[in-house]
Short mmCIF file of C-alpha atoms and ligand atoms in Angstrom, two decimals:
data_model
loop_
_atom_site.label_atom_id
_atom_site.label_comp_id
_atom_site.label_asym_id
_atom_site.label_seq_id
_atom_site.Cartn_x
_atom_site.Cartn_y
_atom_site.Cartn_z
CA MET A 1 -113.94 -33.69 60.00
CA SER A 2 -111.35 -31.38 61.55
CA GLU A 3 -108.53 -33.18 59.75
CA GLU A 4 -110.50 -32.40 56.60
CA ILE A 5 -110.53 -28.67 57.40
CA PHE A 6 -106.81 -28.75 58.07
CA LYS A 7 -106.22 -30.39 54.68
CA LYS A 8 -108.34 -27.69 53.05
CA VAL A 9 -106.22 -24.98 54.71
CA VAL A 10 -103.08 -26.66 53.36
CA SER A 11 -104.39 -26.84 49.80
CA HIS A 12 -105.86 -23.33 49.99
CA SER A 13 -102.43 -22.06 51.08
CA LYS A 14 -100.88 -23.55 47.97
CA GLU A 15 -103.63 -22.67 45.50
CA TYR A 16 -103.66 -19.00 46.46
CA GLY A 17 -99.91 -18.39 46.65
CA PHE A 18 -99.43 -18.47 50.43
CA VAL A 19 -97.21 -21.52 51.03
CA PHE A 20 -95.49 -23.88 48.61
CA PRO A 21 -93.54 -27.06 49.42
CA SER A 22 -89.83 -26.24 49.04
CA SER A 23 -88.09 -27.49 45.88
CA GLU A 24 -91.39 -28.79 44.60
CA ILE A 25 -90.21 -29.51 41.05
CA TYR A 26 -87.67 -31.89 42.66
CA ASP A 27 -90.47 -33.56 44.66
CA GLY A 28 -90.00 -31.35 47.70
CA LEU A 29 -87.74 -31.37 50.75
CA GLY A 30 -89.13 -32.78 53.98
CA ALA A 31 -90.65 -30.22 56.34
CA VAL A 32 -89.23 -27.24 54.44
CA TYR A 33 -91.61 -24.71 52.88
CA ASP A 34 -91.50 -21.53 50.80
CA TYR A 35 -93.82 -18.57 51.22
CA GLY A 36 -95.48 -17.37 48.04
CA GLN A 37 -96.52 -13.90 46.91
CA ASN A 38 -99.39 -13.63 49.39
CA GLY A 39 -97.78 -15.68 52.15
CA VAL A 40 -94.77 -13.40 52.35
CA GLU A 41 -97.05 -10.38 52.84
CA LEU A 42 -99.06 -12.08 55.59
CA LYS A 43 -95.87 -13.27 57.28
CA ASN A 44 -94.29 -9.80 57.10
CA ASN A 45 -97.46 -8.26 58.56
CA ILE A 46 -97.47 -10.70 61.50
CA ARG A 47 -93.78 -9.99 62.09
CA GLN A 48 -94.48 -6.28 61.94
CA TYR A 49 -97.37 -6.57 64.42
CA TRP A 50 -95.06 -8.41 66.83
CA TRP A 51 -92.10 -6.10 66.30
CA ARG A 52 -94.05 -2.88 66.66
CA SER A 53 -95.89 -4.13 69.73
CA MET A 54 -92.59 -5.12 71.36
CA VAL A 55 -90.12 -2.45 70.27
CA GLN A 56 -92.26 0.55 69.36
CA LEU A 57 -94.75 0.29 72.24
CA HIS A 58 -92.19 -0.42 74.97
CA GLU A 59 -89.67 2.25 75.86
CA ASN A 60 -87.55 -0.39 77.58
CA ILE A 61 -87.38 -2.95 74.74
CA VAL A 62 -84.97 -2.64 71.83
CA GLY A 63 -84.31 -4.81 68.80
CA LEU A 64 -81.38 -6.88 67.58
CA ASP A 65 -80.44 -8.84 64.48
CA SER A 66 -77.70 -11.28 65.39
CA ALA A 67 -76.01 -13.69 62.95
CA ILE A 68 -77.21 -17.24 62.46
CA PHE A 69 -73.65 -18.58 62.79
CA MET A 70 -72.23 -18.17 66.28
CA HIS A 71 -69.17 -19.37 68.12
CA PRO A 72 -69.60 -23.12 68.70
CA LYS A 73 -68.83 -22.73 72.42
CA ILE A 74 -72.15 -20.90 72.74
CA TRP A 75 -74.02 -24.14 72.14
CA LYS A 76 -71.87 -25.96 74.68
CA ALA A 77 -72.62 -23.25 77.25
CA SER A 78 -76.34 -23.18 76.49
CA GLY A 79 -76.60 -26.95 76.88
CA HIS A 80 -77.69 -27.57 73.29
CA ILE A 81 -74.70 -29.76 72.34
CA ASP A 82 -75.28 -32.12 75.24
CA GLY A 83 -78.99 -31.83 75.83
CA PHE A 84 -80.89 -30.67 72.74
CA SER A 85 -81.98 -34.07 71.58
CA ASP A 86 -84.99 -36.33 71.20
CA PRO A 87 -85.18 -40.02 72.15
CA MET A 88 -85.51 -41.93 68.87
CA VAL A 89 -86.28 -45.53 68.01
CA ASP A 90 -86.15 -47.26 64.60
CA ASN A 91 -88.32 -50.06 63.33
CA LYS A 92 -85.94 -52.61 61.81
CA ASP A 93 -88.45 -53.80 59.21
CA SER A 94 -89.84 -50.52 57.86
CA LYS A 95 -86.57 -48.63 58.57
CA LYS A 96 -88.78 -45.79 59.84
CA ARG A 97 -87.60 -43.66 62.73
CA TYR A 98 -89.93 -42.39 65.47
CA ARG A 99 -89.73 -40.30 68.59
CA ALA A 100 -90.07 -42.84 71.37
CA ASP A 101 -92.11 -40.48 73.55
CA ASN A 102 -94.52 -39.78 70.65
CA LEU A 103 -95.16 -43.49 70.11
CA LEU A 104 -96.03 -43.79 73.80
CA GLU A 105 -98.20 -40.65 73.77
CA ASP A 106 -100.14 -42.03 70.80
CA GLN A 107 -100.69 -45.22 72.79
CA ILE A 108 -101.99 -43.18 75.76
CA ASP A 109 -104.47 -41.46 73.40
CA LYS A 110 -105.62 -44.87 72.16
CA TYR A 111 -106.20 -46.05 75.74
CA ILE A 112 -108.20 -42.89 76.49
CA LYS A 113 -110.31 -43.29 73.34
CA ASN A 114 -111.06 -46.89 74.31
CA GLY A 115 -112.05 -45.88 77.84
CA LYS A 116 -108.98 -47.50 79.46
CA THR A 117 -108.27 -44.47 81.61
CA GLN A 118 -106.35 -46.29 84.34
CA LYS A 119 -103.97 -47.85 81.80
CA ALA A 120 -103.55 -44.43 80.20
CA GLU A 121 -102.71 -42.87 83.54
CA GLU A 122 -100.21 -45.61 84.43
CA LEU A 123 -98.45 -45.28 81.10
CA GLN A 124 -98.40 -41.47 81.36
CA ASN A 125 -96.73 -41.70 84.80
CA ALA A 126 -94.18 -44.23 83.59
CA LEU A 127 -93.45 -42.08 80.52
CA ASP A 128 -93.02 -38.94 82.65
CA ASN A 129 -90.64 -40.83 84.91
CA ALA A 130 -88.55 -42.16 82.05
CA ILE A 131 -88.30 -38.71 80.40
CA THR A 132 -87.46 -36.92 83.66
CA ASN A 133 -84.69 -39.42 84.42
CA ASN A 134 -83.54 -39.57 80.80
CA ASN A 135 -83.96 -43.35 81.05
CA LEU A 136 -83.77 -44.66 77.49
CA GLU A 137 -83.99 -48.33 78.53
CA ALA A 138 -87.25 -47.59 80.32
CA LEU A 139 -88.67 -46.01 77.17
CA LYS A 140 -87.77 -49.11 75.15
CA TYR A 141 -89.27 -51.32 77.86
CA LEU A 142 -92.57 -49.37 77.72
CA ILE A 143 -92.74 -49.66 73.91
CA ILE A 144 -92.33 -53.44 74.17
CA ALA A 145 -94.55 -53.89 77.26
CA HIS A 146 -97.43 -51.96 75.65
CA GLU A 147 -97.03 -53.94 72.43
CA ILE A 148 -96.61 -50.87 70.24
CA ALA A 149 -96.27 -51.75 66.58
CA CYS A 150 -94.76 -49.68 63.77
CA PRO A 151 -97.62 -47.96 61.90
CA VAL A 152 -95.88 -48.77 58.59
CA SER A 153 -94.62 -52.37 58.91
CA GLY A 154 -97.00 -53.42 61.70
CA THR A 155 -94.13 -55.24 63.47
CA ARG A 156 -92.63 -54.77 66.94
CA ASN A 157 -89.07 -55.22 65.80
CA TRP A 158 -87.49 -52.13 67.45
CA THR A 159 -83.91 -50.95 67.88
CA ASP A 160 -82.72 -49.54 71.21
CA VAL A 161 -83.82 -46.00 72.00
CA ARG A 162 -81.06 -43.43 71.31
CA GLN A 163 -80.68 -39.71 71.74
CA PHE A 164 -80.62 -37.78 68.47
CA ASN A 165 -79.28 -34.20 68.51
CA LEU A 166 -81.46 -31.74 66.63
CA MET A 167 -78.79 -29.23 65.65
CA TYR A 168 -77.43 -28.98 62.11
CA LYS A 169 -73.67 -28.98 61.97
CA THR A 170 -71.51 -27.57 59.19
CA GLN A 171 -67.94 -26.38 58.76
CA MET A 172 -66.43 -22.92 58.67
CA GLY A 173 -63.08 -22.47 56.93
CA ALA A 174 -61.93 -23.45 53.45
CA LEU A 175 -59.32 -26.05 54.41
CA ALA A 176 -60.50 -29.30 55.91
CA GLU A 177 -57.71 -29.33 58.53
CA ASP A 178 -58.53 -25.77 59.71
CA ALA A 179 -62.27 -26.12 59.49
CA GLU A 180 -64.22 -25.58 62.65
CA ASP A 181 -67.59 -27.16 63.38
CA VAL A 182 -70.31 -24.56 63.53
CA TYR A 183 -74.03 -24.99 64.02
CA LEU A 184 -77.12 -23.47 62.48
CA ARG A 185 -78.81 -21.87 65.49
CA PRO A 186 -81.73 -23.86 66.88
CA GLU A 187 -83.15 -20.76 68.62
CA THR A 188 -82.58 -17.02 68.21
CA ALA A 189 -82.38 -16.46 71.99
CA GLN A 190 -78.66 -17.18 72.37
CA GLY A 191 -77.79 -14.32 70.01
CA ILE A 192 -79.56 -12.04 72.49
CA PHE A 193 -77.80 -13.43 75.56
CA VAL A 194 -74.33 -13.04 74.10
CA ASN A 195 -75.11 -9.44 73.13
CA PHE A 196 -76.60 -8.57 76.51
CA LEU A 197 -73.75 -6.28 77.57
CA ASN A 198 -73.27 -4.73 74.12
CA VAL A 199 -76.88 -3.60 74.06
CA GLN A 200 -77.10 -2.68 77.74
CA LYS A 201 -74.00 -0.48 77.58
CA THR A 202 -74.50 1.16 74.17
CA GLY A 203 -78.23 1.67 74.77
CA ARG A 204 -77.70 2.77 78.39
CA MET A 205 -80.46 0.35 79.29
CA LYS A 206 -81.69 0.11 82.86
CA ILE A 207 -83.11 -3.06 84.30
CA PRO A 208 -85.85 -4.14 83.70
CA PHE A 209 -85.33 -4.06 79.93
CA GLY A 210 -85.80 -6.35 76.96
CA ILE A 211 -84.10 -7.29 73.70
CA ALA A 212 -86.28 -8.51 70.83
CA GLN A 213 -85.25 -10.39 67.73
CA THR A 214 -86.88 -12.23 64.85
CA GLY A 215 -85.07 -14.66 62.59
CA LYS A 216 -84.50 -18.12 61.25
CA ALA A 217 -83.89 -21.14 63.45
CA PHE A 218 -83.06 -24.67 62.32
CA ARG A 219 -83.86 -28.02 63.91
CA ASN A 220 -83.36 -31.43 62.42
CA GLU A 221 -86.82 -32.49 63.58
CA VAL A 222 -87.13 -36.22 63.14
CA VAL A 223 -90.86 -36.31 63.17
CA ALA A 224 -91.78 -33.22 61.22
CA ARG A 225 -95.45 -33.16 60.34
CA GLY A 226 -98.48 -30.94 60.34
CA PHE A 227 -97.55 -28.73 57.38
CA ILE A 228 -95.75 -25.60 58.73
CA MET A 229 -96.49 -26.60 62.34
CA ARG A 230 -93.16 -28.40 62.68
CA MET A 231 -90.50 -27.43 60.18
CA ARG A 232 -86.77 -27.99 59.88
CA GLU A 233 -86.16 -24.36 58.94
CA PHE A 234 -88.50 -21.90 60.62
CA GLU A 235 -88.66 -18.44 62.08
CA GLN A 236 -88.91 -17.34 65.69
CA MET A 237 -89.85 -14.02 67.31
CA GLU A 238 -88.19 -13.95 70.71
CA MET A 239 -87.82 -11.39 73.43
CA GLN A 240 -85.57 -11.75 76.47
CA PHE A 241 -86.55 -9.52 79.36
CA PHE A 242 -83.78 -8.93 81.91
CA VAL A 243 -84.96 -8.38 85.49
CA ARG A 244 -83.65 -8.08 89.02
CA PRO A 245 -83.37 -11.53 90.72
CA GLY A 246 -86.37 -12.10 92.96
CA THR A 247 -88.77 -10.11 90.71
CA GLU A 248 -88.95 -12.75 88.00
CA MET A 249 -92.33 -14.26 88.99
CA GLU A 250 -94.00 -10.86 88.90
CA TRP A 251 -92.63 -10.27 85.38
CA PHE A 252 -93.41 -13.82 84.30
CA ASN A 253 -97.10 -13.24 85.17
CA LYS A 254 -97.13 -9.84 83.47
CA TRP A 255 -95.70 -11.24 80.25
CA LYS A 256 -98.00 -14.24 80.33
CA GLU A 257 -101.05 -11.96 80.36
CA SER A 258 -99.63 -9.42 77.98
CA ARG A 259 -98.74 -12.05 75.38
CA LEU A 260 -102.24 -13.54 75.51
CA GLN A 261 -103.68 -10.04 74.98
CA TRP A 262 -101.47 -9.68 71.90
CA HIS A 263 -103.12 -12.79 70.44
CA LEU A 264 -106.65 -11.82 71.45
CA ALA A 265 -106.36 -8.26 70.09
CA LEU A 266 -106.50 -9.86 66.63
CA GLY A 267 -110.13 -10.70 67.35
CA THR A 268 -109.71 -14.45 67.73
CA ASN A 269 -112.35 -16.19 69.81
CA PRO A 270 -110.82 -16.44 73.34
CA ASP A 271 -112.21 -20.01 73.64
CA ASN A 272 -109.67 -21.02 71.00
CA TYR A 273 -106.78 -20.08 73.26
CA ARG A 274 -105.62 -21.65 76.49
CA PHE A 275 -102.58 -21.71 78.74
CA HIS A 276 -100.69 -24.91 79.35
CA GLU A 277 -98.59 -24.65 82.49
CA HIS A 278 -95.46 -26.83 82.49
CA VAL A 279 -95.42 -29.18 85.44
CA LYS A 280 -91.98 -30.54 84.69
CA LEU A 281 -89.54 -27.72 84.08
CA ALA A 282 -86.32 -27.60 82.10
CA HIS A 283 -83.29 -27.56 84.42
CA TYR A 284 -82.75 -23.82 83.86
CA ALA A 285 -86.37 -22.70 84.33
CA ASN A 286 -88.37 -21.90 87.44
CA ALA A 287 -91.67 -21.35 85.59
CA ALA A 288 -92.93 -22.01 82.07
CA VAL A 289 -96.25 -21.77 80.28
CA ASP A 290 -97.36 -22.33 76.70
CA ILE A 291 -100.03 -20.37 74.89
CA GLU A 292 -101.93 -22.94 72.89
CA TYR A 293 -104.34 -22.42 70.00
CA LYS A 294 -107.13 -24.75 69.00
CA PHE A 295 -106.09 -25.80 65.50
CA PRO A 296 -108.51 -27.99 63.52
CA ILE A 297 -106.27 -30.89 64.61
CA GLY A 298 -106.43 -29.96 68.30
CA PHE A 299 -104.79 -27.58 70.79
CA LYS A 300 -101.09 -27.03 70.00
CA GLU A 301 -98.40 -24.73 71.36
CA VAL A 302 -97.92 -21.42 69.55
CA GLU A 303 -95.82 -19.53 72.06
CA GLY A 304 -93.81 -20.23 75.19
CA ILE A 305 -93.20 -17.90 78.12
CA HIS A 306 -90.27 -19.09 80.21
CA SER A 307 -88.63 -17.85 83.36
CA ARG A 308 -85.03 -18.88 82.54
CA THR A 309 -83.44 -17.64 85.80
CA ASP A 310 -79.81 -16.52 85.36
CA PHE A 311 -78.90 -19.81 83.69
CA ASP A 312 -77.94 -18.56 80.22
CA LEU A 313 -76.01 -15.45 81.25
CA SER A 314 -74.19 -17.38 84.01
CA GLN A 315 -73.24 -20.16 81.61
CA HIS A 316 -71.91 -17.66 79.04
CA GLN A 317 -70.04 -15.86 81.80
CA GLU A 318 -68.39 -19.12 82.79
CA PHE A 319 -67.63 -20.40 79.27
CA SER A 320 -66.43 -17.06 77.85
CA GLY A 321 -64.61 -15.89 80.96
CA LYS A 322 -66.25 -12.44 80.51
CA LYS A 323 -68.37 -10.88 83.22
CA LEU A 324 -72.01 -10.55 82.21
CA GLN A 325 -73.27 -8.52 85.14
CA TYR A 326 -75.30 -5.43 85.70
CA PHE A 327 -74.73 -2.77 88.31
CA ASP A 328 -78.11 -1.83 89.76
CA PRO A 329 -77.84 1.72 91.12
CA GLU A 330 -81.15 1.42 92.97
CA ILE A 331 -79.84 -1.29 95.29
CA ASN A 332 -76.15 -0.57 94.83
CA GLN A 333 -75.40 -4.14 93.75
CA ASN A 334 -73.85 -6.09 90.89
CA TYR A 335 -75.72 -9.17 89.73
CA VAL A 336 -76.34 -11.51 86.80
CA PRO A 337 -79.90 -10.58 85.72
CA TYR A 338 -82.72 -13.10 85.62
CA VAL A 339 -84.56 -13.54 82.33
CA ILE A 340 -88.17 -13.90 81.25
CA GLU A 341 -88.39 -15.11 77.68
CA THR A 342 -91.34 -14.86 75.29
CA SER A 343 -90.82 -17.11 72.27
CA ILE A 344 -93.30 -17.47 69.43
CA GLY A 345 -92.95 -19.32 66.13
CA LEU A 346 -93.73 -16.97 63.24
CA ASP A 347 -94.71 -19.85 60.96
CA ARG A 348 -96.95 -21.31 63.63
CA MET A 349 -98.61 -17.93 64.12
CA PHE A 350 -99.09 -17.80 60.35
CA LEU A 351 -100.83 -21.18 60.58
CA VAL A 352 -103.03 -19.89 63.42
CA GLN A 353 -104.12 -17.04 61.17
CA MET A 354 -104.81 -19.30 58.18
CA CYS A 355 -106.80 -21.81 60.25
CA ASN A 356 -108.71 -19.11 62.10
CA ALA A 357 -109.53 -17.19 58.93
CA PHE A 358 -110.47 -20.05 56.60
CA LYS A 359 -114.24 -20.26 56.13
CA GLU A 360 -116.65 -21.86 53.72
CA GLU A 361 -120.10 -20.28 53.62
CA GLN A 362 -123.24 -21.04 51.71
CA VAL A 363 -124.36 -17.91 49.90
CA GLN A 364 -127.19 -17.12 47.55
CA ASN A 365 -126.29 -16.22 43.97
CA GLY A 366 -129.60 -15.42 42.24
CA GLU A 367 -131.60 -18.66 42.33
CA GLN A 368 -128.59 -20.75 43.25
CA THR A 369 -126.83 -21.47 46.49
CA GLU A 370 -123.06 -21.65 46.19
CA THR A 371 -120.07 -22.06 48.46
CA ARG A 372 -118.05 -18.96 49.17
CA THR A 373 -114.50 -19.58 50.44
CA LEU A 374 -113.05 -16.70 52.36
CA LEU A 375 -110.10 -15.84 54.53
CA ALA A 376 -111.47 -13.60 57.26
CA LEU A 377 -108.00 -12.35 58.22
CA PRO A 378 -107.68 -9.37 60.56
CA PRO A 379 -107.59 -6.53 57.97
CA ALA A 380 -104.28 -5.19 59.30
CA LEU A 381 -102.62 -8.55 58.56
CA ALA A 382 -104.23 -9.17 55.15
CA PRO A 383 -101.68 -9.51 52.31
CA ILE A 384 -103.70 -7.17 50.07
CA LYS A 385 -105.65 -4.45 51.82
CA LEU A 386 -107.58 -3.11 48.87
CA ALA A 387 -108.47 -4.33 45.37
CA VAL A 388 -109.36 -1.69 42.82
CA LEU A 389 -111.60 -3.10 40.11
CA PRO A 390 -112.90 -1.32 37.00
CA LEU A 391 -116.24 -2.84 36.06
CA VAL A 392 -115.16 -3.13 32.42
CA LYS A 393 -111.85 -2.76 30.60
CA LYS A 394 -112.96 0.28 28.56
CA ASP A 395 -114.80 3.61 28.56
CA GLY A 396 -112.21 5.30 30.77
CA LEU A 397 -112.92 3.07 33.81
CA PRO A 398 -109.39 1.54 33.94
CA GLU A 399 -107.91 5.05 33.90
CA LEU A 400 -110.02 6.21 36.85
CA ALA A 401 -109.27 2.97 38.74
CA ARG A 402 -105.55 3.48 38.14
CA LYS A 403 -105.84 7.03 39.48
CA ILE A 404 -107.34 5.69 42.71
CA MET A 405 -104.61 3.03 42.92
CA ALA A 406 -101.95 5.70 42.49
CA ASP A 407 -103.27 7.44 45.61
CA PHE A 408 -103.29 4.35 47.77
CA LYS A 409 -100.21 2.42 46.70
CA PHE A 410 -97.97 4.52 48.95
CA GLU A 411 -100.08 3.68 51.99
CA PHE A 412 -100.40 -0.11 51.76
CA ASN A 413 -100.43 -3.08 49.42
CA CYS A 414 -103.28 -2.80 46.92
CA HIS A 415 -104.08 -4.66 43.72
CA TYR A 416 -105.53 -3.58 40.42
CA GLU A 417 -107.51 -6.22 38.52
CA GLU A 418 -109.63 -6.01 35.40
CA LYS A 419 -109.82 -9.65 34.27
CA ASP A 420 -113.02 -11.73 34.77
CA SER A 421 -116.51 -10.72 35.86
CA ILE A 422 -116.83 -8.55 38.94
CA GLY A 423 -118.41 -11.45 40.88
CA LYS A 424 -115.45 -13.71 40.14
CA ARG A 425 -113.00 -10.99 41.15
CA TYR A 426 -114.84 -10.51 44.47
CA ARG A 427 -114.67 -14.26 45.14
CA ARG A 428 -110.98 -14.39 44.34
CA HIS A 429 -110.26 -11.56 46.75
CA ASP A 430 -112.44 -13.23 49.42
CA ALA A 431 -110.17 -16.26 49.10
CA LEU A 432 -107.05 -14.08 49.39
CA GLY A 433 -108.42 -12.33 52.47
CA THR A 434 -108.65 -8.84 50.90
CA PRO A 435 -110.90 -6.90 53.30
CA LEU A 436 -112.05 -4.22 50.84
CA CYS A 437 -112.73 -4.01 47.11
CA ILE A 438 -113.50 -0.81 45.24
CA THR A 439 -115.49 -1.01 42.03
CA VAL A 440 -115.31 1.76 39.50
CA ASP A 441 -118.35 1.81 37.19
CA HIS A 442 -119.76 4.11 34.51
CA ASP A 443 -121.55 6.27 37.09
CA SER A 444 -118.22 6.90 38.77
CA LEU A 445 -117.20 9.06 35.83
CA ASN A 446 -120.08 11.43 36.54
CA ASP A 447 -120.78 11.24 40.27
CA GLU A 448 -117.12 10.82 41.32
CA SER A 449 -118.20 7.96 43.58
CA VAL A 450 -117.28 4.28 43.74
CA THR A 451 -118.69 1.18 45.40
CA ILE A 452 -116.85 -0.26 48.39
CA ARG A 453 -117.52 -3.93 48.97
CA HIS A 454 -116.76 -5.46 52.38
CA ARG A 455 -115.30 -8.98 52.44
CA ASP A 456 -116.93 -10.31 55.61
CA THR A 457 -120.47 -9.02 55.13
CA MET A 458 -120.40 -8.73 51.32
CA GLN A 459 -122.20 -5.43 51.85
CA GLN A 460 -121.66 -2.63 49.41
CA GLU A 461 -121.77 1.12 49.93
CA ARG A 462 -121.49 4.00 47.52
CA VAL A 463 -118.97 6.64 48.59
CA LYS A 464 -117.32 9.71 47.17
CA ILE A 465 -113.78 9.11 45.88
CA THR A 466 -112.59 12.05 47.98
CA ALA A 467 -113.90 10.32 51.15
CA LEU A 468 -112.15 6.99 50.45
CA LYS A 469 -109.03 7.59 52.50
CA ASP A 470 -110.94 8.55 55.64
CA ILE A 471 -113.17 5.50 55.32
CA ILE A 472 -110.48 2.95 54.45
CA MET A 473 -107.51 3.88 56.61
CA PRO A 474 -109.06 3.22 60.06
CA GLN A 475 -110.37 -0.15 58.87
CA ILE A 476 -107.06 -1.58 57.73
CA SER A 477 -104.48 0.28 59.74
CA MET A 478 -102.16 -1.64 62.06
CA ASN A 479 -102.07 1.42 64.30
CA GLU A 480 -105.67 0.75 65.35
CA LEU A 481 -104.70 -2.80 66.28
CA LEU A 482 -101.69 -1.62 68.26
CA ARG A 483 -103.76 0.97 70.12
CA LYS A 484 -105.76 -1.88 71.66
CA LEU A 485 -102.57 -3.08 73.34
CA ASN A 486 -101.55 0.22 74.82
N1 LIG B 1 -85.93 -20.03 73.00
C1 LIG B 1 -86.95 -20.88 73.44
C2 LIG B 1 -87.43 -21.79 72.41
O1 LIG B 1 -86.87 -21.91 71.34
P1 LIG B 1 -89.28 -23.54 71.91
O2 LIG B 1 -90.51 -23.91 72.70
O3 LIG B 1 -88.36 -24.64 71.52
O4 LIG B 1 -88.54 -22.44 72.78
C3 LIG B 1 -90.49 -21.59 70.69
O5 LIG B 1 -89.73 -22.77 70.61
C4 LIG B 1 -91.56 -21.55 69.60
O6 LIG B 1 -90.96 -21.78 68.34
C5 LIG B 1 -92.63 -22.63 69.75
O7 LIG B 1 -93.66 -22.22 70.62
C6 LIG B 1 -93.12 -22.79 68.32
O8 LIG B 1 -94.09 -21.80 68.02
C7 LIG B 1 -91.88 -22.48 67.50
N2 LIG B 1 -91.24 -23.73 67.02
C8 LIG B 1 -90.42 -24.55 67.70
N3 LIG B 1 -90.01 -25.57 66.93
C9 LIG B 1 -90.59 -25.38 65.71
C10 LIG B 1 -90.56 -26.09 64.47
N4 LIG B 1 -89.82 -27.19 64.30
N5 LIG B 1 -91.28 -25.60 63.43
C11 LIG B 1 -92.01 -24.46 63.56
N6 LIG B 1 -92.07 -23.76 64.71
C12 LIG B 1 -91.38 -24.20 65.76
#
């Protein structure tokens, strides 16, 4: 059933101009997607909500836009060249490649579904052990011992398990002999670390302070599935918060709570969110938690909050030979700051919004019951805030509707539409997530009033044109949303 809803969200996204498969006329490109005319607006609004909440609402957080290409040594220092990989195994018959740990996790799920909890627990422990010790032979052994077959060929004819680096490599420089290997960044965070001193000095920033950045990241995900859940080209919104060593747990807890509040301020049911604390930590972290959302296909990570210690700055200090320290006048000491990172996938947040907003309701239309599809998006995030609809295409109604549009188009994204019956136009805007429609009818010419129709309740009210701004602005403004966070 839930898989069904997820499929409906995917097709709705395409049908209404939110997300298209990339290069579709060439049969698409795996796990790469394009945002359509409505998708780009929703995505920009989510980015704006994040950016304004981080940069505008915090006196001690500033923004950055670093380049995607960076010096290749950065990825050596950060550990991505040696460690940013997944354990992969190929089935020799189907030639399909899988993540070894995913095959084993699927098997654990099967055991749980069949009530074999002890077997599930044993396999989970063995898997955790193998991953922690980076023991590829043990992973292969578990695949064989638990008789895992390839879902495509049905055979157990597996290659050895190998590490597969997720970074895309390309060359910089026109001549082959001079060309240098460079990577497409797999996270935006490193651009922040290497600019730590530039920003601190030029912004005269005092610890604690943060640097925020949004931008593209690239990962050659081997198992990329779940629509825009796992993509090869995606966007991150990351903030690195630099703190005095020893205070990191206090800040970690503050950011954990504050990030959850950011999600909940959008009005999402709190039961659909949960924290997932990491038991096993990356070598550079001393605490990590994921914020997970209950997608129709189950709880999945949307955002990570990580206490990264001084690992990144220390590594860059060592590899670059440049000091990356801060003089703290309050304690009269130089130190390499510790870092709390908040890292959220913009595309995944987009998917949260689409899944959370997608609804099918039975409504009465005269004698008949029909299905109404709507996107109950938070109004401040909706791609189109207001649709202005003349009841008919004549008698001066389009002119009055255009006059109203002319007033509002400077404030936010609004649409003018005169094609189709008014009922059909309402339904179309329900499906696009437009929170408010204004209908201009013949009476409007005399009483200088229009009908406002509300997406979620379908209720209509008659209001004076002169009162429109005061009624509409508080309902759709992002400022109201941001005030909840302050
Ligand atoms: N700098 C830390 C970092 O990159 P991460 O957990 O690998 O941490 C952070 O990624 C967020 O980026 C995830 O919580 C997820 O929302 C998003 N993300 C990661 N890989 C993704 C992918 N292949 N496609 C879409 N979003 C992805």
